[in-house]
Amino acid sequence: MPLREHLLELRRRVVLATIGLLVGAVVGWFLYDPVIAVLQEPVLRLEREGLVALNFAGVATSFDLKVKVSLFLGVLLSSPWWILQLWLFVTPGLTRRERRSAVAFLAGSVPLFLAGAWLAWRVLPNAVRLLTEFTPDEATNLIDAQLYLSFVMRVVLAFGIAFLLPVVMVGLNLAGLVRGSTWLHGWRWAVVLVMTFAAFATPTPDVVTMFVVALPMLALYLVAVGVCVLHDRRDDARRGALTAEADTTPIDR
């Protein structure tokens, strides 16, 4: 496919993904009240203990926050749609057989994204408590609501996207851009990067929490590597069979 057609296809997929995100944001607007109550819960637990207080600093802060939370919900609710657009951008260059072999892995991409978001939510209460424990005695930590909820949404989305990396790995492999052996040989870097991400994403003093975050990501990396290696072996075998058949075919004179 020429470069111009690639760019047009990319623009088309981005537009469709954006439309889906906006539709999800409209739905998120009406889900704001119950969701904001859930997002505030880690701070409200500490507020009941008299340690912190959630502060809305400006007149328009509550409206601005509702818009941001709605967009955040739009990303979550429309995740099947924009992940599909990402995949459709990659798959035009694949054969029908390669698309069928990737359906099962693609079907797991949405649960993977949601699982990463759920894991982030599970570790957030401990992170909030740890970070607020540095507040001096006889003082109250006035947490800006906008900054706090922006922090929560960034962490949730970061975890969700991190759990999507195996899908990207398989997509690049099926597109013929990266071989499975390349992913396999880079396992040391993968371990370092995953452990670094887990260390920064879980600012808690215990190592157990860090490993709870890192181990699922490493397991997903290994599964993706296995899928890529199996695909490369089948592809090499198929090409070898076609080459052998072409060599044994008599040439008409």
PDB file of C-alpha atoms in Angstrom:
ATOM      1  CA  MET A   1       0.000   0.000   0.000  1.00  0.00           C
ATOM      2  CA  PRO A   2       1.457   3.418  -0.962  1.00  0.00           C
ATOM      3  CA  LEU A   3       2.353   5.899   1.764  1.00  0.00           C
ATOM      4  CA  ARG A   4      -0.519   8.235   0.823  1.00  0.00           C
ATOM      5  CA  GLU A   5      -3.066   5.436   1.218  1.00  0.00           C
ATOM      6  CA  HIS A   6      -1.536   4.494   4.570  1.00  0.00           C
ATOM      7  CA  LEU A   7      -1.936   8.062   5.795  1.00  0.00           C
ATOM      8  CA  LEU A   8      -5.526   8.253   4.546  1.00  0.00           C
ATOM      9  CA  GLU A   9      -6.336   4.969   6.253  1.00  0.00           C
ATOM     10  CA  LEU A  10      -4.712   6.217   9.467  1.00  0.00           C
ATOM     11  CA  ARG A  11      -6.776   9.418   9.337  1.00  0.00           C
ATOM     12  CA  ARG A  12      -9.950   7.409   8.767  1.00  0.00           C
ATOM     13  CA  ARG A  13      -9.268   5.146  11.750  1.00  0.00           C
ATOM     14  CA  VAL A  14      -8.385   8.101  13.992  1.00  0.00           C
ATOM     15  CA  VAL A  15     -11.626   9.871  13.040  1.00  0.00           C
ATOM     16  CA  LEU A  16     -13.719   6.771  13.713  1.00  0.00           C
ATOM     17  CA  ALA A  17     -11.961   6.149  17.034  1.00  0.00           C
ATOM     18  CA  THR A  18     -12.539   9.789  18.032  1.00  0.00           C
ATOM     19  CA  ILE A  19     -16.242   9.563  17.202  1.00  0.00           C
ATOM     20  CA  GLY A  20     -16.521   6.452  19.372  1.00  0.00           C
ATOM     21  CA  LEU A  21     -14.680   8.195  22.202  1.00  0.00           C
ATOM     22  CA  LEU A  22     -17.049  11.179  22.032  1.00  0.00           C
ATOM     23  CA  VAL A  23     -20.086   8.895  22.123  1.00  0.00           C
ATOM     24  CA  GLY A  24     -18.606   7.161  25.157  1.00  0.00           C
ATOM     25  CA  ALA A  25     -17.959  10.566  26.749  1.00  0.00           C
ATOM     26  CA  VAL A  26     -21.629  11.511  26.327  1.00  0.00           C
ATOM     27  CA  VAL A  27     -22.614   8.321  28.132  1.00  0.00           C
ATOM     28  CA  GLY A  28     -19.950   9.054  30.748  1.00  0.00           C
ATOM     29  CA  TRP A  29     -21.504  12.493  31.339  1.00  0.00           C
ATOM     30  CA  PHE A  30     -24.643  10.822  32.673  1.00  0.00           C
ATOM     31  CA  LEU A  31     -22.611   8.323  34.734  1.00  0.00           C
ATOM     32  CA  TYR A  32     -20.569  11.066  36.379  1.00  0.00           C
ATOM     33  CA  ASP A  33     -22.228  11.096  39.816  1.00  0.00           C
ATOM     34  CA  PRO A  34     -21.774   7.406  40.724  1.00  0.00           C
ATOM     35  CA  VAL A  35     -18.303   7.280  39.155  1.00  0.00           C
ATOM     36  CA  ILE A  36     -17.005  10.385  40.925  1.00  0.00           C
ATOM     37  CA  ALA A  37     -18.174   8.879  44.207  1.00  0.00           C
ATOM     38  CA  VAL A  38     -16.084   5.763  43.504  1.00  0.00           C
ATOM     39  CA  LEU A  39     -13.029   7.744  42.379  1.00  0.00           C
ATOM     40  CA  GLN A  40     -13.094   9.844  45.549  1.00  0.00           C
ATOM     41  CA  GLU A  41     -13.348   6.845  47.874  1.00  0.00           C
ATOM     42  CA  PRO A  42      -9.577   6.431  48.575  1.00  0.00           C
ATOM     43  CA  VAL A  43      -9.379  10.065  49.728  1.00  0.00           C
ATOM     44  CA  LEU A  44     -12.690   9.999  51.561  1.00  0.00           C
ATOM     45  CA  ARG A  45     -11.437   7.100  53.684  1.00  0.00           C
ATOM     46  CA  LEU A  46      -8.515   9.243  54.821  1.00  0.00           C
ATOM     47  CA  GLU A  47     -10.753  12.295  55.184  1.00  0.00           C
ATOM     48  CA  ARG A  48     -12.889  10.415  57.688  1.00  0.00           C
ATOM     49  CA  GLU A  49      -9.710   9.863  59.685  1.00  0.00           C
ATOM     50  CA  GLY A  50      -9.023  13.611  59.630  1.00  0.00           C
ATOM     51  CA  LEU A  51      -5.825  13.256  57.576  1.00  0.00           C
ATOM     52  CA  VAL A  52      -6.800  14.884  54.299  1.00  0.00           C
ATOM     53  CA  ALA A  53      -9.574  16.908  52.689  1.00  0.00           C
ATOM     54  CA  LEU A  54     -10.562  17.087  49.047  1.00  0.00           C
ATOM     55  CA  ASN A  55     -10.595  20.688  47.854  1.00  0.00           C
ATOM     56  CA  PHE A  56     -12.345  22.225  44.825  1.00  0.00           C
ATOM     57  CA  ALA A  57     -10.171  25.295  44.339  1.00  0.00           C
ATOM     58  CA  GLY A  58     -12.023  27.260  41.662  1.00  0.00           C
ATOM     59  CA  VAL A  59     -15.518  28.281  40.621  1.00  0.00           C
ATOM     60  CA  ALA A  60     -15.393  26.279  37.392  1.00  0.00           C
ATOM     61  CA  THR A  61     -13.379  23.382  38.816  1.00  0.00           C
ATOM     62  CA  SER A  62     -16.383  21.108  39.319  1.00  0.00           C
ATOM     63  CA  PHE A  63     -17.534  21.623  35.703  1.00  0.00           C
ATOM     64  CA  ASP A  64     -14.028  21.137  34.322  1.00  0.00           C
ATOM     65  CA  LEU A  65     -13.708  17.975  36.389  1.00  0.00           C
ATOM     66  CA  LYS A  66     -16.978  16.613  35.051  1.00  0.00           C
ATOM     67  CA  VAL A  67     -15.729  17.109  31.492  1.00  0.00           C
ATOM     68  CA  LYS A  68     -12.433  15.322  32.241  1.00  0.00           C
ATOM     69  CA  VAL A  69     -14.109  12.407  34.011  1.00  0.00           C
ATOM     70  CA  SER A  70     -16.589  12.089  31.122  1.00  0.00           C
ATOM     71  CA  LEU A  71     -13.715  11.870  28.633  1.00  0.00           C
ATOM     72  CA  PHE A  72     -11.983   9.350  30.897  1.00  0.00           C
ATOM     73  CA  LEU A  73     -15.136   7.217  30.942  1.00  0.00           C
ATOM     74  CA  GLY A  74     -15.375   7.671  27.184  1.00  0.00           C
ATOM     75  CA  VAL A  75     -11.954   6.074  26.763  1.00  0.00           C
ATOM     76  CA  LEU A  76     -12.971   3.131  28.958  1.00  0.00           C
ATOM     77  CA  LEU A  77     -16.442   2.621  27.495  1.00  0.00           C
ATOM     78  CA  SER A  78     -15.301   2.948  23.882  1.00  0.00           C
ATOM     79  CA  SER A  79     -12.218   0.753  24.355  1.00  0.00           C
ATOM     80  CA  PRO A  80     -13.653  -2.112  22.216  1.00  0.00           C
ATOM     81  CA  TRP A  81     -14.266   0.356  19.389  1.00  0.00           C
ATOM     82  CA  TRP A  82     -10.914   2.191  19.334  1.00  0.00           C
ATOM     83  CA  ILE A  83      -8.977  -1.049  19.863  1.00  0.00           C
ATOM     84  CA  LEU A  84     -10.848  -2.453  16.857  1.00  0.00           C
ATOM     85  CA  GLN A  85      -9.860   0.598  14.792  1.00  0.00           C
ATOM     86  CA  LEU A  86      -6.213   0.098  15.796  1.00  0.00           C
ATOM     87  CA  TRP A  87      -6.398  -3.525  14.747  1.00  0.00           C
ATOM     88  CA  LEU A  88      -8.131  -2.782  11.426  1.00  0.00           C
ATOM     89  CA  PHE A  89      -5.347  -0.326  10.625  1.00  0.00           C
ATOM     90  CA  VAL A  90      -2.775  -3.098  11.091  1.00  0.00           C
ATOM     91  CA  THR A  91      -4.633  -5.992   9.451  1.00  0.00           C
ATOM     92  CA  PRO A  92      -5.128  -4.851   5.828  1.00  0.00           C
ATOM     93  CA  GLY A  93      -1.682  -6.244   4.987  1.00  0.00           C
ATOM     94  CA  LEU A  94      -2.425  -9.646   6.531  1.00  0.00           C
ATOM     95  CA  THR A  95      -3.718 -12.742   4.794  1.00  0.00           C
ATOM     96  CA  ARG A  96      -7.104 -14.199   5.661  1.00  0.00           C
ATOM     97  CA  ARG A  97      -5.440 -17.103   7.484  1.00  0.00           C
ATOM     98  CA  GLU A  98      -3.306 -14.736   9.592  1.00  0.00           C
ATOM     99  CA  ARG A  99      -6.382 -12.709  10.524  1.00  0.00           C
ATOM    100  CA  ARG A 100      -8.195 -15.848  11.687  1.00  0.00           C
ATOM    101  CA  SER A 101      -5.238 -16.943  13.803  1.00  0.00           C
ATOM    102  CA  ALA A 102      -5.191 -13.558  15.538  1.00  0.00           C
ATOM    103  CA  VAL A 103      -8.922 -13.344  16.297  1.00  0.00           C
ATOM    104  CA  ALA A 104      -8.603 -15.155  19.621  1.00  0.00           C
ATOM    105  CA  PHE A 105      -5.789 -12.903  20.777  1.00  0.00           C
ATOM    106  CA  LEU A 106      -7.601  -9.786  19.616  1.00  0.00           C
ATOM    107  CA  ALA A 107     -10.722 -10.868  21.505  1.00  0.00           C
ATOM    108  CA  GLY A 108      -8.631 -10.734  24.669  1.00  0.00           C
ATOM    109  CA  SER A 109      -7.418  -7.177  24.078  1.00  0.00           C
ATOM    110  CA  VAL A 110     -10.459  -5.486  25.626  1.00  0.00           C
ATOM    111  CA  PRO A 111     -10.409  -7.692  28.751  1.00  0.00           C
ATOM    112  CA  LEU A 112      -6.665  -7.024  28.996  1.00  0.00           C
ATOM    113  CA  PHE A 113      -7.199  -3.272  28.899  1.00  0.00           C
ATOM    114  CA  LEU A 114      -9.960  -3.471  31.498  1.00  0.00           C
ATOM    115  CA  ALA A 115      -7.878  -5.843  33.647  1.00  0.00           C
ATOM    116  CA  GLY A 116      -5.033  -3.333  33.673  1.00  0.00           C
ATOM    117  CA  ALA A 117      -7.435  -0.564  34.671  1.00  0.00           C
ATOM    118  CA  TRP A 118      -8.866  -2.755  37.447  1.00  0.00           C
ATOM    119  CA  LEU A 119      -5.394  -3.607  38.761  1.00  0.00           C
ATOM    120  CA  ALA A 120      -4.523   0.090  38.878  1.00  0.00           C
ATOM    121  CA  TRP A 121      -7.653   0.756  40.901  1.00  0.00           C
ATOM    122  CA  ARG A 122      -6.717  -2.009  43.342  1.00  0.00           C
ATOM    123  CA  VAL A 123      -3.303  -0.510  44.108  1.00  0.00           C
ATOM    124  CA  LEU A 124      -4.419   3.143  44.218  1.00  0.00           C
ATOM    125  CA  PRO A 125      -5.768   3.191  47.812  1.00  0.00           C
ATOM    126  CA  ASN A 126      -2.419   2.021  49.202  1.00  0.00           C
ATOM    127  CA  ALA A 127      -0.581   4.544  47.017  1.00  0.00           C
ATOM    128  CA  VAL A 128      -2.776   7.429  48.188  1.00  0.00           C
ATOM    129  CA  ARG A 129      -2.372   6.441  51.827  1.00  0.00           C
ATOM    130  CA  LEU A 130       1.412   6.151  51.510  1.00  0.00           C
ATOM    131  CA  LEU A 131       1.834   9.503  49.791  1.00  0.00           C
ATOM    132  CA  THR A 132      -0.357  11.341  52.316  1.00  0.00           C
ATOM    133  CA  GLU A 133       1.440   9.822  55.317  1.00  0.00           C
ATOM    134  CA  PHE A 134       4.210  12.373  54.804  1.00  0.00           C
ATOM    135  CA  THR A 135       1.839  15.110  56.025  1.00  0.00           C
ATOM    136  CA  PRO A 136       3.169  16.507  59.350  1.00  0.00           C
ATOM    137  CA  ASP A 137       1.250  15.865  62.550  1.00  0.00           C
ATOM    138  CA  GLU A 138      -1.432  18.387  63.516  1.00  0.00           C
ATOM    139  CA  ALA A 139      -1.757  19.376  59.859  1.00  0.00           C
ATOM    140  CA  THR A 140      -4.363  18.632  57.199  1.00  0.00           C
ATOM    141  CA  ASN A 141      -3.467  17.829  53.628  1.00  0.00           C
ATOM    142  CA  LEU A 142      -5.760  19.845  51.342  1.00  0.00           C
ATOM    143  CA  ILE A 143      -5.742  17.819  48.132  1.00  0.00           C
ATOM    144  CA  ASP A 144      -6.783  19.639  44.993  1.00  0.00           C
ATOM    145  CA  ALA A 145      -9.668  17.632  43.528  1.00  0.00           C
ATOM    146  CA  GLN A 146      -8.650  18.283  39.944  1.00  0.00           C
ATOM    147  CA  LEU A 147      -5.026  17.222  40.471  1.00  0.00           C
ATOM    148  CA  TYR A 148      -6.026  14.148  42.461  1.00  0.00           C
ATOM    149  CA  LEU A 149      -8.569  12.857  39.953  1.00  0.00           C
ATOM    150  CA  SER A 150      -6.218  13.614  37.045  1.00  0.00           C
ATOM    151  CA  PHE A 151      -3.591  11.506  38.827  1.00  0.00           C
ATOM    152  CA  VAL A 152      -6.086   8.658  39.317  1.00  0.00           C
ATOM    153  CA  MET A 153      -7.215   8.710  35.688  1.00  0.00           C
ATOM    154  CA  ARG A 154      -3.633   8.796  34.361  1.00  0.00           C
ATOM    155  CA  VAL A 155      -2.650   5.796  36.472  1.00  0.00           C
ATOM    156  CA  VAL A 156      -5.721   3.789  35.414  1.00  0.00           C
ATOM    157  CA  LEU A 157      -5.175   4.528  31.717  1.00  0.00           C
ATOM    158  CA  ALA A 158      -1.434   3.845  31.974  1.00  0.00           C
ATOM    159  CA  PHE A 159      -2.079   0.404  33.418  1.00  0.00           C
ATOM    160  CA  GLY A 160      -4.730  -0.343  30.808  1.00  0.00           C
ATOM    161  CA  ILE A 161      -2.451   0.642  27.932  1.00  0.00           C
ATOM    162  CA  ALA A 162       0.466  -1.294  29.470  1.00  0.00           C
ATOM    163  CA  PHE A 163      -1.673  -4.432  29.448  1.00  0.00           C
ATOM    164  CA  LEU A 164      -2.376  -3.847  25.734  1.00  0.00           C
ATOM    165  CA  LEU A 165       1.299  -4.129  24.785  1.00  0.00           C
ATOM    166  CA  PRO A 166       1.045  -7.889  24.034  1.00  0.00           C
ATOM    167  CA  VAL A 167      -1.612  -7.117  21.415  1.00  0.00           C
ATOM    168  CA  VAL A 168       0.712  -4.551  19.828  1.00  0.00           C
ATOM    169  CA  MET A 169       3.567  -7.085  19.863  1.00  0.00           C
ATOM    170  CA  VAL A 170       1.482  -9.705  18.066  1.00  0.00           C
ATOM    171  CA  GLY A 171       0.143  -7.126  15.615  1.00  0.00           C
ATOM    172  CA  LEU A 172       3.662  -6.024  14.643  1.00  0.00           C
ATOM    173  CA  ASN A 173       4.668  -9.657  14.244  1.00  0.00           C
ATOM    174  CA  LEU A 174       1.702 -10.545  12.034  1.00  0.00           C
ATOM    175  CA  ALA A 175       2.395  -7.466   9.946  1.00  0.00           C
ATOM    176  CA  GLY A 176       5.922  -8.805   9.353  1.00  0.00           C
ATOM    177  CA  LEU A 177       7.637  -5.887  11.075  1.00  0.00           C
ATOM    178  CA  VAL A 178       9.128  -7.701  14.092  1.00  0.00           C
ATOM    179  CA  ARG A 179       9.943 -11.398  14.389  1.00  0.00           C
ATOM    180  CA  GLY A 180       9.185 -13.396  17.499  1.00  0.00           C
ATOM    181  CA  SER A 181      12.893 -14.121  17.995  1.00  0.00           C
ATOM    182  CA  THR A 182      13.481 -10.376  18.363  1.00  0.00           C
ATOM    183  CA  TRP A 183      10.936 -10.177  21.189  1.00  0.00           C
ATOM    184  CA  LEU A 184      12.423 -13.315  22.737  1.00  0.00           C
ATOM    185  CA  HIS A 185      15.992 -12.007  22.689  1.00  0.00           C
ATOM    186  CA  GLY A 186      14.828  -8.769  24.290  1.00  0.00           C
ATOM    187  CA  TRP A 187      13.352 -10.476  27.356  1.00  0.00           C
ATOM    188  CA  ARG A 188      15.973  -8.956  29.676  1.00  0.00           C
ATOM    189  CA  TRP A 189      15.016  -5.445  28.618  1.00  0.00           C
ATOM    190  CA  ALA A 190      11.365  -6.384  28.993  1.00  0.00           C
ATOM    191  CA  VAL A 191      11.945  -7.507  32.589  1.00  0.00           C
ATOM    192  CA  VAL A 192      13.832  -4.306  33.407  1.00  0.00           C
ATOM    193  CA  LEU A 193      11.175  -2.061  31.855  1.00  0.00           C
ATOM    194  CA  VAL A 194       8.270  -3.927  33.463  1.00  0.00           C
ATOM    195  CA  MET A 195       9.869  -3.897  36.900  1.00  0.00           C
ATOM    196  CA  THR A 196      10.692  -0.194  36.535  1.00  0.00           C
ATOM    197  CA  PHE A 197       7.120   0.575  35.516  1.00  0.00           C
ATOM    198  CA  ALA A 198       5.781  -1.468  38.435  1.00  0.00           C
ATOM    199  CA  ALA A 199       8.114   0.298  40.877  1.00  0.00           C
ATOM    200  CA  PHE A 200       6.961   3.763  39.790  1.00  0.00           C
ATOM    201  CA  ALA A 201       3.319   2.795  39.384  1.00  0.00           C
ATOM    202  CA  THR A 202       3.075   1.320  42.884  1.00  0.00           C
ATOM    203  CA  PRO A 203       4.695   3.823  45.263  1.00  0.00           C
ATOM    204  CA  THR A 204       4.351   1.507  48.263  1.00  0.00           C
ATOM    205  CA  PRO A 205       7.181   0.309  50.507  1.00  0.00           C
ATOM    206  CA  ASP A 206       6.401  -3.404  50.145  1.00  0.00           C
ATOM    207  CA  VAL A 207       7.915  -5.456  47.342  1.00  0.00           C
ATOM    208  CA  VAL A 208       4.878  -7.750  47.211  1.00  0.00           C
ATOM    209  CA  THR A 209       2.671  -5.076  45.628  1.00  0.00           C
ATOM    210  CA  MET A 210       5.300  -4.365  42.985  1.00  0.00           C
ATOM    211  CA  PHE A 211       5.472  -8.040  42.029  1.00  0.00           C
ATOM    212  CA  VAL A 212       1.671  -8.307  41.991  1.00  0.00           C
ATOM    213  CA  VAL A 213       1.721  -5.639  39.269  1.00  0.00           C
ATOM    214  CA  ALA A 214       4.821  -6.878  37.410  1.00  0.00           C
ATOM    215  CA  LEU A 215       4.124 -10.623  37.223  1.00  0.00           C
ATOM    216  CA  PRO A 216       0.896 -10.409  35.148  1.00  0.00           C
ATOM    217  CA  MET A 217       2.629  -8.064  32.720  1.00  0.00           C
ATOM    218  CA  LEU A 218       5.607 -10.408  32.352  1.00  0.00           C
ATOM    219  CA  ALA A 219       3.271 -13.364  31.878  1.00  0.00           C
ATOM    220  CA  LEU A 220       1.445 -11.494  29.104  1.00  0.00           C
ATOM    221  CA  TYR A 221       4.790 -10.668  27.488  1.00  0.00           C
ATOM    222  CA  LEU A 222       5.763 -14.341  27.457  1.00  0.00           C
ATOM    223  CA  VAL A 223       2.400 -15.364  26.014  1.00  0.00           C
ATOM    224  CA  ALA A 224       2.787 -12.773  23.243  1.00  0.00           C
ATOM    225  CA  VAL A 225       6.321 -14.005  22.514  1.00  0.00           C
ATOM    226  CA  GLY A 226       5.030 -17.575  22.286  1.00  0.00           C
ATOM    227  CA  VAL A 227       2.297 -16.563  19.831  1.00  0.00           C
ATOM    228  CA  CYS A 228       4.825 -14.662  17.703  1.00  0.00           C
ATOM    229  CA  VAL A 229       7.347 -17.524  17.637  1.00  0.00           C
ATOM    230  CA  LEU A 230       4.675 -20.077  16.650  1.00  0.00           C
ATOM    231  CA  HIS A 231       3.451 -17.779  13.896  1.00  0.00           C
ATOM    232  CA  ASP A 232       7.007 -17.329  12.553  1.00  0.00           C
ATOM    233  CA  ARG A 233       7.597 -21.094  12.508  1.00  0.00           C
ATOM    234  CA  ARG A 234       4.396 -21.745  10.588  1.00  0.00           C
ATOM    235  CA  ASP A 235       5.145 -18.914   8.205  1.00  0.00           C
ATOM    236  CA  ASP A 236       8.711 -20.137   7.589  1.00  0.00           C
ATOM    237  CA  ALA A 237       7.469 -23.692   7.032  1.00  0.00           C
ATOM    238  CA  ARG A 238       4.849 -22.480   4.550  1.00  0.00           C
ATOM    239  CA  ARG A 239       7.404 -20.404   2.653  1.00  0.00           C
ATOM    240  CA  GLY A 240       9.840 -23.322   2.626  1.00  0.00           C
ATOM    241  CA  ALA A 241       7.175 -25.608   1.186  1.00  0.00           C
ATOM    242  CA  LEU A 242       6.326 -23.070  -1.524  1.00  0.00           C
ATOM    243  CA  THR A 243      10.017 -22.648  -2.401  1.00  0.00           C
ATOM    244  CA  ALA A 244      10.552 -26.414  -2.604  1.00  0.00           C
ATOM    245  CA  GLU A 245       7.480 -26.777  -4.787  1.00  0.00           C
ATOM    246  CA  ALA A 246       8.696 -24.020  -7.078  1.00  0.00           C
ATOM    247  CA  ASP A 247      12.146 -25.672  -7.370  1.00  0.00           C
ATOM    248  CA  THR A 248      10.666 -29.041  -8.341  1.00  0.00           C
ATOM    249  CA  THR A 249       8.217 -27.626 -10.872  1.00  0.00           C
ATOM    250  CA  PRO A 250       9.509 -28.268 -14.401  1.00  0.00           C
ATOM    251  CA  ILE A 251      10.049 -25.231 -16.565  1.00  0.00           C
ATOM    252  CA  ASP A 252       8.196 -25.331 -19.887  1.00  0.00           C
ATOM    253  CA  ARG A 253      10.398 -24.576 -22.798  1.00  0.00           C
TER     254      ARG A 253
END
